[in-house]
XYZ file of C-alpha atoms in Angstrom:
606
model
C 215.336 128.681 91.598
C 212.635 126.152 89.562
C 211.335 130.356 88.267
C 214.753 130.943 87.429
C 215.572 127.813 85.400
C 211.960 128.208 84.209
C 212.707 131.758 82.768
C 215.769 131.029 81.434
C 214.604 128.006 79.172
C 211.830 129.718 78.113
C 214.062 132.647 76.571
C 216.641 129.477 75.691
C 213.323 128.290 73.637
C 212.125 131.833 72.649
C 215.337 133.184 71.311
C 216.100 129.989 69.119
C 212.526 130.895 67.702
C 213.251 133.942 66.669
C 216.386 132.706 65.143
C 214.608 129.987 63.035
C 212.169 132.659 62.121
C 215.092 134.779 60.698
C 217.048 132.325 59.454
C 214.029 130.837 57.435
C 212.582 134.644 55.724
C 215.414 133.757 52.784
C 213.535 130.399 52.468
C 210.143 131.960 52.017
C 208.149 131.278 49.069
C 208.583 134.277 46.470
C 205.434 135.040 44.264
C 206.145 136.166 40.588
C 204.757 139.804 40.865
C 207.393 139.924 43.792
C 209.912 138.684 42.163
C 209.933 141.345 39.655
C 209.440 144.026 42.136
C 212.922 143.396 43.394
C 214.210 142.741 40.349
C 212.900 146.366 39.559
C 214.383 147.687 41.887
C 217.642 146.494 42.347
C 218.320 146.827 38.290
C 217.764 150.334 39.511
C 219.759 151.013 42.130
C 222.310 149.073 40.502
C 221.966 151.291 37.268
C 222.363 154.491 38.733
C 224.247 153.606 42.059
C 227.259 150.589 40.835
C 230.454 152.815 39.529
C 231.113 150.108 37.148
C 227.422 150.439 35.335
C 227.481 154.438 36.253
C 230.434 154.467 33.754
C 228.306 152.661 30.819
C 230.666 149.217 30.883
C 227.322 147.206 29.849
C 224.253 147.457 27.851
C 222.197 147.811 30.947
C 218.955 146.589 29.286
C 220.580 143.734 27.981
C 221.509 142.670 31.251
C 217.940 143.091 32.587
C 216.897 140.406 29.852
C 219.495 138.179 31.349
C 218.575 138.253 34.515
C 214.863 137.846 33.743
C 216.036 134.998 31.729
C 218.113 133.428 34.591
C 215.416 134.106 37.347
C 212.555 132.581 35.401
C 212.183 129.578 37.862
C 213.642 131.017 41.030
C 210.814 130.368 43.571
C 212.163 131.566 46.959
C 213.631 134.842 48.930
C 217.109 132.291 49.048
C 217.287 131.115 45.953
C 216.635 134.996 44.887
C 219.165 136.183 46.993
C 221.883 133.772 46.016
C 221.312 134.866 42.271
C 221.392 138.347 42.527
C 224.520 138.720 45.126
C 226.549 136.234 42.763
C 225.162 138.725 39.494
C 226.780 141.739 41.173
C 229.700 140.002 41.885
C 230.540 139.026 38.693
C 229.718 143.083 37.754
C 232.978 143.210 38.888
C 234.152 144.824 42.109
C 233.378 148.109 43.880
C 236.388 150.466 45.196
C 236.174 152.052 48.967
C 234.595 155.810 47.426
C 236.912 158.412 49.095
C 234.332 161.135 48.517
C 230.917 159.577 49.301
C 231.625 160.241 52.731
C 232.299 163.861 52.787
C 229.162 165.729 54.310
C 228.813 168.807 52.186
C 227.106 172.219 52.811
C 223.508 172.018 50.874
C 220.993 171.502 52.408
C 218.709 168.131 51.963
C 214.969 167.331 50.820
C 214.789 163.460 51.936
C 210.869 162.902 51.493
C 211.525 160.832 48.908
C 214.753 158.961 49.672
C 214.225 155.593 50.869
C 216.831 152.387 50.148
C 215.703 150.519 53.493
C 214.447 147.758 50.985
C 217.687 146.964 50.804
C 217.871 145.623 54.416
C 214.710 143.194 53.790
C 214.948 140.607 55.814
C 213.864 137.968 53.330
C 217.223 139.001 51.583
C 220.352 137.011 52.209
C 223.094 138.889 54.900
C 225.156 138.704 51.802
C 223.081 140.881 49.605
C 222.110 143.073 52.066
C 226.052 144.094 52.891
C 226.410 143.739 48.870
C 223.704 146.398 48.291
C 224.883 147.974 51.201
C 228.771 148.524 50.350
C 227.145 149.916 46.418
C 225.204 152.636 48.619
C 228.391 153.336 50.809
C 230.762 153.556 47.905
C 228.204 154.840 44.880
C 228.980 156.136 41.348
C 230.621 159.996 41.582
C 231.324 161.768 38.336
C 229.447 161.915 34.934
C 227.284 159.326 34.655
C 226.616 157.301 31.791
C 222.396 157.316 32.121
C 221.876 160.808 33.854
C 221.811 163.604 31.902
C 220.937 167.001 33.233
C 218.433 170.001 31.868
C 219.031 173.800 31.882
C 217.841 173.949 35.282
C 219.453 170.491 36.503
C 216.434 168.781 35.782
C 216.971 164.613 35.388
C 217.037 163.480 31.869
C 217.812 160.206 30.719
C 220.632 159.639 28.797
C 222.003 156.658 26.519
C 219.052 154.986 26.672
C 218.241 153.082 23.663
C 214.527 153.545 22.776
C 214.223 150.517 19.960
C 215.981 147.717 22.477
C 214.192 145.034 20.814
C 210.407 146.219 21.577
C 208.498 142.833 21.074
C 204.898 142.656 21.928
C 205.301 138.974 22.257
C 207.697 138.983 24.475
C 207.347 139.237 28.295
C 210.905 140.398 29.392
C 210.847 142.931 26.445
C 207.197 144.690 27.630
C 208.846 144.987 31.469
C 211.468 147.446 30.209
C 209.776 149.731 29.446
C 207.967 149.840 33.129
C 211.467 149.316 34.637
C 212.958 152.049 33.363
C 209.947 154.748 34.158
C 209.332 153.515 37.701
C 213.618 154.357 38.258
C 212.585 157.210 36.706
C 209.977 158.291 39.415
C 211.910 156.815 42.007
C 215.397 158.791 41.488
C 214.746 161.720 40.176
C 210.815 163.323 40.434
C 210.987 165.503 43.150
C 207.556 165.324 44.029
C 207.274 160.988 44.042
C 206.362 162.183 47.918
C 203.221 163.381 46.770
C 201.207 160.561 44.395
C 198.107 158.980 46.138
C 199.645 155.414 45.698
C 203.042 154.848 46.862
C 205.201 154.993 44.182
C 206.215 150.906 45.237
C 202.689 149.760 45.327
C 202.023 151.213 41.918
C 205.014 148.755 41.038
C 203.468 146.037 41.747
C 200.411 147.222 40.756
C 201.939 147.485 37.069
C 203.695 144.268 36.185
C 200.770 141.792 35.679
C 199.572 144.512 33.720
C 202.161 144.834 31.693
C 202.636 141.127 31.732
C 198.877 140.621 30.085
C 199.669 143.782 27.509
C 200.295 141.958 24.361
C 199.292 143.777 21.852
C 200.596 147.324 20.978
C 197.489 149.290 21.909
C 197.018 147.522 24.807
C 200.306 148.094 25.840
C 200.345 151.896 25.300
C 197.094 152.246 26.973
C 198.964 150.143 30.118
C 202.110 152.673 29.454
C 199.562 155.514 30.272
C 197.825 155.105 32.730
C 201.267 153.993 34.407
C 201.418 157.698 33.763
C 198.983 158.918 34.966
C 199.915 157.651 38.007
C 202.371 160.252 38.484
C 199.533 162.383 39.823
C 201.140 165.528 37.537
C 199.467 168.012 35.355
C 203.291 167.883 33.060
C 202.521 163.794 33.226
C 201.388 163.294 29.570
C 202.334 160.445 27.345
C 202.157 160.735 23.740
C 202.485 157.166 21.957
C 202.569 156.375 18.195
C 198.984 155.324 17.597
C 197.764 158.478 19.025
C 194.500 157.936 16.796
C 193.570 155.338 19.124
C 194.281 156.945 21.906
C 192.820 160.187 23.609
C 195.131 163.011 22.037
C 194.062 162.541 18.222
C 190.805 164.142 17.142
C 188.439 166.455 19.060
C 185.403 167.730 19.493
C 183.831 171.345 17.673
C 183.194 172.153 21.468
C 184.386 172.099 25.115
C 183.327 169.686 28.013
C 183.784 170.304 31.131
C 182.533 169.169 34.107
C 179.811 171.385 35.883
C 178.716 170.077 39.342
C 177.700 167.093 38.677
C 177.504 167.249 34.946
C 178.959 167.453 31.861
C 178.260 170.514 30.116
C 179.396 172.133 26.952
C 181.220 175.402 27.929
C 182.676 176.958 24.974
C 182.175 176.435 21.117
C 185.780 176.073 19.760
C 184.844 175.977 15.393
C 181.419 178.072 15.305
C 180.699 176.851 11.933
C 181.035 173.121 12.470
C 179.458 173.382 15.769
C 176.140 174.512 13.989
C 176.302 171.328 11.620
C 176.559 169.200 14.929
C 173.863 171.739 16.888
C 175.645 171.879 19.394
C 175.414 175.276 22.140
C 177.111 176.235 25.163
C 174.701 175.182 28.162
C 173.733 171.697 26.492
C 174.337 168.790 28.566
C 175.787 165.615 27.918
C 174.183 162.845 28.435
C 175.316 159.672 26.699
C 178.247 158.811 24.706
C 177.128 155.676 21.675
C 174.559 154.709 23.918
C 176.876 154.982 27.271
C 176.129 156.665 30.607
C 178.584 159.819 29.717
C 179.591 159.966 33.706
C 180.085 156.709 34.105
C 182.057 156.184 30.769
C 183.616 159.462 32.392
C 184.478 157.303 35.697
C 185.230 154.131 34.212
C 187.953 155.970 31.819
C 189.437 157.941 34.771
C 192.509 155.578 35.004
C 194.079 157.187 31.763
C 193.722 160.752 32.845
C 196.127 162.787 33.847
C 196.946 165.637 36.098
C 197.812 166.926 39.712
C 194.033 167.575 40.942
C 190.468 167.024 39.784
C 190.045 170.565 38.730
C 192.456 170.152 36.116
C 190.926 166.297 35.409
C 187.451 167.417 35.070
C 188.733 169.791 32.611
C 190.173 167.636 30.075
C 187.301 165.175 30.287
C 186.870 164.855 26.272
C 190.599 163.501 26.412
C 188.942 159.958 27.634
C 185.161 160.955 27.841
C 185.814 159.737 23.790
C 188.484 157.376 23.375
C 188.566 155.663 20.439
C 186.642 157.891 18.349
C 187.922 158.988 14.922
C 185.544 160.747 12.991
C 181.726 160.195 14.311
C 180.296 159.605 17.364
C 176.079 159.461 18.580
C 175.811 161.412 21.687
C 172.495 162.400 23.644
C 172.056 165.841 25.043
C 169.816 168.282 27.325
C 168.966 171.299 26.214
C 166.625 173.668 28.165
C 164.450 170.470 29.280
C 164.384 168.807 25.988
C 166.652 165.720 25.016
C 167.725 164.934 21.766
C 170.059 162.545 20.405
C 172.454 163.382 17.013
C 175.503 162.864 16.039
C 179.118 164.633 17.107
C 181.847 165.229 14.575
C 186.080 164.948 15.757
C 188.712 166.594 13.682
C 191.809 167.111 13.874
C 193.689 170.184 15.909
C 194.487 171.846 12.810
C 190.837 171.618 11.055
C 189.589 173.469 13.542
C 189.193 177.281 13.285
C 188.276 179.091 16.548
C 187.115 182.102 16.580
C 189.959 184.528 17.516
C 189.497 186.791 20.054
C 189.477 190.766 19.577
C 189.640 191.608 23.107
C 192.588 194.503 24.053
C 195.648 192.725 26.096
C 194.805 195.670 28.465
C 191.952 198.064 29.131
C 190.177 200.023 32.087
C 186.597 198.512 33.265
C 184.532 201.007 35.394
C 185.702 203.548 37.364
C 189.551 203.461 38.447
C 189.645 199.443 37.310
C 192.064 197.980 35.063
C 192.049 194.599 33.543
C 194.750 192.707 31.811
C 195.080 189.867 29.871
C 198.669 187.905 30.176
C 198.240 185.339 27.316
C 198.828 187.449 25.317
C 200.615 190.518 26.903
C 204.259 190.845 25.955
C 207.483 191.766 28.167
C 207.918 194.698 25.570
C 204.429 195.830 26.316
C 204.738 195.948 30.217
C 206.321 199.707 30.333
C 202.930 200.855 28.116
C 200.497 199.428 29.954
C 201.405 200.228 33.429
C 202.189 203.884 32.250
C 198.308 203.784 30.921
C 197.161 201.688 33.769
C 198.953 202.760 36.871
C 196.749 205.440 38.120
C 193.586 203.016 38.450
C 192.780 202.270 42.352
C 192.531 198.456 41.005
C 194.610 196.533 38.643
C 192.874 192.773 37.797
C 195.680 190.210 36.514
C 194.025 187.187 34.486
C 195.991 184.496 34.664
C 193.567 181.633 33.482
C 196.238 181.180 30.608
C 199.775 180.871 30.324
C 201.827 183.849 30.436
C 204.680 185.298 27.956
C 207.782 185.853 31.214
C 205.802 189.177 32.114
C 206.364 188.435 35.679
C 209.133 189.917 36.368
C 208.659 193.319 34.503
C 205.307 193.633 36.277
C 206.429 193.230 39.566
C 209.055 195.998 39.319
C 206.054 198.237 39.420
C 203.840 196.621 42.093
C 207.252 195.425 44.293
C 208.491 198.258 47.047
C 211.656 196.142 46.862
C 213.244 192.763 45.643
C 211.654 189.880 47.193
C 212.438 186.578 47.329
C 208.942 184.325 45.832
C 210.471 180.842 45.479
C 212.681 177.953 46.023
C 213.679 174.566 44.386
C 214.659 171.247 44.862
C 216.859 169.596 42.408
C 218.148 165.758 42.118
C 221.288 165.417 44.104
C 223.314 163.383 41.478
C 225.927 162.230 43.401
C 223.229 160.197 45.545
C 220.008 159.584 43.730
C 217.282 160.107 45.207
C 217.597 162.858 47.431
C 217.388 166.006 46.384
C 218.870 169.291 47.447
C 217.209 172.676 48.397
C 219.005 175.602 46.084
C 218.540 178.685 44.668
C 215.530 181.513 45.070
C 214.033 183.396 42.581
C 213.416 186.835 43.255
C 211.159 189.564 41.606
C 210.686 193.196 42.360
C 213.125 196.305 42.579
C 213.522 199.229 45.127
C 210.835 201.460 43.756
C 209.196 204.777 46.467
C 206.875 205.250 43.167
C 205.714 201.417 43.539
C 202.081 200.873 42.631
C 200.169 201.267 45.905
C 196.296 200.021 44.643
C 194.719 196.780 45.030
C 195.895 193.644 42.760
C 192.995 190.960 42.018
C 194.808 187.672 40.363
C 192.157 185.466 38.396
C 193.077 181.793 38.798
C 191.560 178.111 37.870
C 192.615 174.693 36.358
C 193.727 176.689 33.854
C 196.828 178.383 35.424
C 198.936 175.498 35.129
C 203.138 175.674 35.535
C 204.820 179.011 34.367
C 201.297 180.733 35.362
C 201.368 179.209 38.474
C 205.097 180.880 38.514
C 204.005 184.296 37.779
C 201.224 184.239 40.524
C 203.985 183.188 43.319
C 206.204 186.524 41.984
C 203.092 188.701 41.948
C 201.883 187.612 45.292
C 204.588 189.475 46.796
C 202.660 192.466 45.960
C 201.399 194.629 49.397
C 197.456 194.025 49.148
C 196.902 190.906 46.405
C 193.918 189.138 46.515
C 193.636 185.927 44.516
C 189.796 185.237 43.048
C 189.131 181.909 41.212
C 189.339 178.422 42.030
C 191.944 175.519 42.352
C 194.880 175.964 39.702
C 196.857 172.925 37.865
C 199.253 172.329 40.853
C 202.241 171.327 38.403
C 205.431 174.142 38.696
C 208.858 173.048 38.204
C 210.694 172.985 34.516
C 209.202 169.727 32.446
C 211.693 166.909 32.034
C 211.017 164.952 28.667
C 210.984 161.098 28.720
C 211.435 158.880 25.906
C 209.595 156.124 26.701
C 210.418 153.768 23.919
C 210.198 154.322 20.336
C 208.558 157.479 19.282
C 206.026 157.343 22.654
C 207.422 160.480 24.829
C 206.134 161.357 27.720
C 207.050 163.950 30.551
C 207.144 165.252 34.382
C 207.940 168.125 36.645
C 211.856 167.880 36.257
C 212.343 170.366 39.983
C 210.255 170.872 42.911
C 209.098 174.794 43.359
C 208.049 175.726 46.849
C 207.141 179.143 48.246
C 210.023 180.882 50.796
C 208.370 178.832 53.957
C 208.867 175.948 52.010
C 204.757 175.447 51.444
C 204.005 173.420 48.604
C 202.371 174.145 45.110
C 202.609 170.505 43.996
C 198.743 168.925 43.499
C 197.842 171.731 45.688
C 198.328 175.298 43.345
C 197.830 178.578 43.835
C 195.182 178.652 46.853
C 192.358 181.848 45.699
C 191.719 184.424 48.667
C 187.427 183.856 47.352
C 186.945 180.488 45.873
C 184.237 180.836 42.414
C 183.610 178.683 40.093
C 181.320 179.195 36.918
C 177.762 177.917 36.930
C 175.721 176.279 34.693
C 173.251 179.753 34.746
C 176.309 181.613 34.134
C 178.092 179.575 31.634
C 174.193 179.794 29.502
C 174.329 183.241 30.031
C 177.607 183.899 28.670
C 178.850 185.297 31.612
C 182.154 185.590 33.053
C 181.574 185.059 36.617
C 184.963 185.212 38.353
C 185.828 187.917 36.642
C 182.418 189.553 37.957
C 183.822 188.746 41.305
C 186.926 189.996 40.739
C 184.948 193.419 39.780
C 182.585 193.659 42.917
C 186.065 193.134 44.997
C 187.342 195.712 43.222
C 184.179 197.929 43.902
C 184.142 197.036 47.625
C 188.122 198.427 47.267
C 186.715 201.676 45.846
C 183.991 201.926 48.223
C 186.090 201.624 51.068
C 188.951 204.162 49.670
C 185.818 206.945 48.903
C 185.201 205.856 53.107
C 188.471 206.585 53.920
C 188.735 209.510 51.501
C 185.679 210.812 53.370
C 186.727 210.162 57.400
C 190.077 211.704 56.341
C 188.119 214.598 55.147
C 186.524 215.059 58.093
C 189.118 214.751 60.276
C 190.764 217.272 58.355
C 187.395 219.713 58.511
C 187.031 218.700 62.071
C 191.091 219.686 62.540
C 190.725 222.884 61.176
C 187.548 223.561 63.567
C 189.395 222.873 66.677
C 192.237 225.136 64.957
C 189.970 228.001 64.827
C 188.143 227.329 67.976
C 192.290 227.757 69.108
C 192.892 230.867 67.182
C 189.601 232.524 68.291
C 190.925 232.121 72.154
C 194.133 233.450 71.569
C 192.548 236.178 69.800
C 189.997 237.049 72.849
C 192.573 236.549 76.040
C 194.661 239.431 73.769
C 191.621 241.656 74.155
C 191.226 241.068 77.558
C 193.092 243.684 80.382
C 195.455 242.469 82.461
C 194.067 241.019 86.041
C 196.767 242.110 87.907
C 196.385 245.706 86.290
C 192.946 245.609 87.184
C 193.016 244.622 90.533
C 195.836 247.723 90.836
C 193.637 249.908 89.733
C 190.691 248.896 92.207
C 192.815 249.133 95.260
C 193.767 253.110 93.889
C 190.271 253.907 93.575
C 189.381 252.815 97.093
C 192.331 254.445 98.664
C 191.143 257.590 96.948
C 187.744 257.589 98.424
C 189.465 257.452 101.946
C-alpha cells in the first residue's frame, strides 16, 4: 500500500511538473534575433495564407513596420504571443473554407512543407489554434502577392520595390530579408536541398542585416543571403554593381585547376598581351593577397549549385572591388613575376570569335557537333550529312538553341518520356505538386543506331542540362566530362528592392524515377577534367576522351564485323561439308540392292 501511495504522489508531483514546465515555455525569455525569426515567419504565413491579406485589403509591408514598431520591447514567448494573436484578430476574421478540405487528385512533393512551427510550445494555446484555424481555412482564388510564370513558376506580385528603403533604418533593412526568405520558403521547389536549413539561414541573416547600414554593405549582406540558395539561377544584380563582383573583368579566364588558380583561356588577345598574360600562368596573389585564400575568404558571395560551377566563376569575387587596375603575382613555367592586370567592361572586350563548323566528321566514321551554336533549322542537314558515322559526339559545354527535340527524333526508336516537374501548389503554399512529363523522340525503324558521346562540365548549366536528360533516352549514350551546373527548372525573377533583381529555379525537374538534377547535374558515364599540362598545351582533353571512346566503339564494331564474318565463312563450310554428303550417299548403290545381288550370285554357284 505505502508503494502504492508512494507511486501515486510521485506522478501527483511529476505530472504537476510537467504542467509548470508547459505552462511556463510562454513565459520564457525571448532573445531579439528570435523575436524576429517569428516575426518572419508568421508575416509570412499570414501574407500568403490569411484570405483577408490574400485579397490585398492592406499594405502588407506597412503592417510589418507596425508590428516591428509595436514589438520593439516585447521580451518574452507570452508577451509575444499575446501581441501577435490580438494583431490577427484585429485582421479581421477568417470564414470556415468550404474547399480547403477537398482532397484532390495530384499528386504531392512535401519535402519542403513544414508549418509545425506553428505548434511551438513557447507560443500561447491561443495562437497556436489562431495560426492553426488560418492553415485550416487558407486563402483560395487569385491572390493578391502570387503571380504565376509561363510554366507556373512563383512570381511575386504587387510588391512595392521603393517601400521606403532607408539605410538608417532598422525595420526598413529587414524587409527586404523578410520578403526573400517567404520567398524560399513558399515557393522554391528545391529549399529541400540548401546545405543550411533554410530557418537557420534566418536567423543567421537578421543581425546581419541589422549591422548593414550603409548601402554597399547592405547589398553585399543581400547577396550572399543569395547565395545561400545553393542555385546556379541564384544571382543578384544590385545597383552599385561597380562595387560589386558583376562590373568589370578580366582580359582572361580563371579557373580553378586542382589546387590552383590558373588562367585557362585568353578572352581579348590584344589586351591580354599589354597585361602578359598566357594560358597556363598561375595566380598567385591578388594586391599583395594570398589569391586562394582571398578566394576562400570571398566564398560567402558566390553563387551556384556545386563547386564545379563555383570554382568556375572565381574572378566574380577572386576581385571584388576592382575597377580598372589591379597588381597581381603570377607563375609562369617556374618563374614569378609580379605586374599589373587591367578590368573592362563586358562590352570593351573583343574575343576572338570562333571559326569552327557547328558540325563536322573527325576520323574515321566520327562526327562532332557543336550545339551553341547549331540551329533547330539546321538539325535535318546535319543528321542527313552526319547520320552514317558509327559515332556521333554531342558538345554540350554551352547552352543550346531548343535542338533537343529535333535531334532526338533521329536517335529516339520511339517517344519517350525524359522528365518531370514540380510546381508550387497555390492553393496551399508550400507544397508543391508533381505534373506534367516532357517527352522527346518519335516512332522511327530508320532511328540512328551508332554510339552517342555527350560532352558535359560546369558549363552545361539549365536548358543544357535539359537537352542532355532528352538525349539520354538514346539506346547506347555515354556521357564524358565532369560535374554539370545542377540548376534545371524555368528561372523565376525577383525584384528585390529597387532596381537590385535577383533570381531562382522557379520548378523542380526530375528524371522519370523521380532522381534529382538539383546541385547534383548530369552525372558523366567517364569523369575528366582538364589539366594544367593540357590546358598549356592547348588541348582539349575531354573531347580527346570522348574520341578514344569513340575509337574503342569502332574497334569493337570492326570485332564484331570480323566474328560475324567468320561465322558466316565458318556457316558456309559446314554448308558445303552438308552438300558434299548429300552429294556422295547419291553416288553410293543401294545396300539392300547389294546385298540382293550377293545372295543371287551364291545361289548360282550352287
Amino acid at each position: 500500500m505505502r508503494s502504492f501511495l508512494f507511486c501515486i504522489i510521485l506522478l501527483s508531483v511529476t505530472s504537476s511538473s510537467f504542467s509548470r514546465v508547459e505552462l511556463n515555455n510562454t513565459s520564457q525569455e525571448l532573445s531579439e534575433v528570435d523575436k524576429l525569426y517569428y516575426t518572419c515567419k508568421i508575416w509570412g504565413f499570414l501574407k500568403y495564407y490569411h484570405p483577408l491579406v490574400g485579397k490585398g485589403a492592406f499594405d502588407w509591408d506597412e503592417k510589418l513596420q507596425g508590428v516591428l514598431k509595436n514589438t520593439a520591447n516585447i521580451r518574452t514567448y507570452e508577451a509575444f504571443s499575446e501581441y501577435m494573436n490580438r494583431w490577427i484578430y484585429y485582421i479581421g476574421q477568417v470564414k470556415p473554407c468550404t474547399k480547403c478540405n477537398q482532397t484532390g487528385e495530384d499528386e504531392l512533393f512535401l519535402k519542403n512543407f513544414d508549418l509545425s512551427w506553428t505548434q511551438d510550445n513557447r507560443f500561447s494555446d491561443e495562437l497556436k489554434k489562431s495560426l492553426m484555424h488560418i492553415e485550416n481555412n487558407r486563402f483560395q482564388g487569385k491572390h493578391h502577392y502570387i503571380g504565376q510564370g509561363n510554366v507556373a513558376q512563383f512570381e511575386p506580385k504587387n510588391e512595392n520595390p521603393d517601400y521606403g528603403l532607408s539605410w538608417e533604418s532598422e525595420n526598413i533593412r529587414l524587409l527586404p530579408l523578410f520578403r526573400y526568405w517567404n520567398y524560399i520558403e513558399y515557393f522554391f521547389p528545391y529549399k529541400y536541398k540548401t546545405d543550411q536549413p533554410w530557418d537557420d539561414v534566418l536567423k543567421e541573416m537578421i543581425p546581419k542585416f541589422l549591422e548593414a547600414k550603409i548601402q554597399l554593405d547592405f547589398q553585399l549582406t543581400m547577396l550572399e543571403l543569395v547565395v545561400k540558395v545553393d542555385d546556379s539561377h541564384g544571382a543578384f544584380i544590385p545597383p552599385l554593381v561597380d562595387q560589386l563582383p558583376y562590373f568589370n573583368f578580366p582580359v582572361v579566364r580563371f579557373e580553378m585547376v586542382k589546387d590552383q588558380i590558373m588562367v585557362t583561356e585568353v578572352i581579348d588577345e590584344e589586351k591580354a598581351r599589354k597585361d602578359d598574360l598566357q594560358v597556363g600562368d598561375i595566380l598567385l596573389t591578388v594586391n599583395n593577397q594570398s589569391a586562394t585564400a582571398l578566394h576562400e575568404s570571398q566564398k560567402k558571395y558566390l553563387w551556384g549549385s556545386n563547386e564545379a560551377v563555383k570554382k568556375s566563376r572565381i574572378p566574380y569575387t577572386l576581385f571584388m572591388g576592382i575597377k580598372e587596375t589591379g597588381e597581381i603575382t603570377i607563375r609562369r613555367n617556374g618563374v614569378t613575376k609580379t605586374g599589373n592586370i587591367t578590368f573592362y567592361k563586358s562590352v570593351d572586350l573583343n574575343p576572338k570569335e570562333k571559326t569552327d563548323p557547328k558540325w563536322k566528321n573527325i576520323g574515321d566514321s566520327i562526327g562532332y557537333v557543336d550545339l551553341k551554336n547549331l540551329t533547330i533549322q539546321e538539325v535535318d542537314e546535319m543528321m542527313d550529312e552526319l547520320m552514317d558515322n558509327a559515332v556521333l559526339i554531342f558538345d554540350v559545354r554551352n547552352y543550346p538553341r531548343g535542338t533537343y527535340r529535333s535531334i532526338a527524333k533521329y536517335l529516339n526508336p520511339s517517344d519517350t518520356t525524359f522528365a518531370i516537374f514540380t510546381r508550387p501548389d497555390y492553393t496551399y503554399p508550400g507544397k508543391f505538386i508533381w505534373s506534367g512529363a516532357s517527352t522527346c523522340g518519335e516512332k522511327n525503324e530508320d532511328y540512328y543506331k551508332g554510339k552517342v558521346i555527350l560532352l558535359v562540365n560546369e558549363k552545361t548549366q539549365s536548358h543544357a542540362e535539359f537537352t542532355c536528360m532528352c538525349l539520354q533516352t538514346a539506346p547506347n549514350v555515354t556521357i564524358v566530362g565532369s560535374q554539370t551546373s545542377g540548376a534545371d527548372g524555368n528561372v523565376t525573377k525577383l525584384r528585390v528592392f529597387q532596381r537590385s533583381y535577383s533570381s531562382l529555379s522557379g520548378i523542380g525537374v526530375y528524371y522519370p524515377d523521380k532522381g534529382e538534377t538539383q546541385r547534383i547535374g548530369i552525372v558523366p558515364d567517364m569523369y575528366v577534367r582538364p589539366t594544367s599540362a593540357g590546358i598549356r598545351a592547348g588541348k582539349d582533353e575531354v573531347l580527346d576522351k570522348a574520341i578514344e571512346v569513340a575509337k574503342e566503339e569502332l574497334a569493337r564494331l570492326k570485332e564484331i564485323a570480323r566474328l560475324e564474318q567468320l561465322a558466316i565463312q565458318e556457316q558456309l563450310r559446314l554448308d558445303s561439308m552438308r552438300m558434299d554428303s548429300l552429294r556422295l550417299k547419291q553416288m553410293q548403290p543401294d545396300t539392300l540392292q547389294l546385298d540382293s545381288l550377293k545372295v543371287k550370285i551364291e545361289d548360282g554357284k550352287q
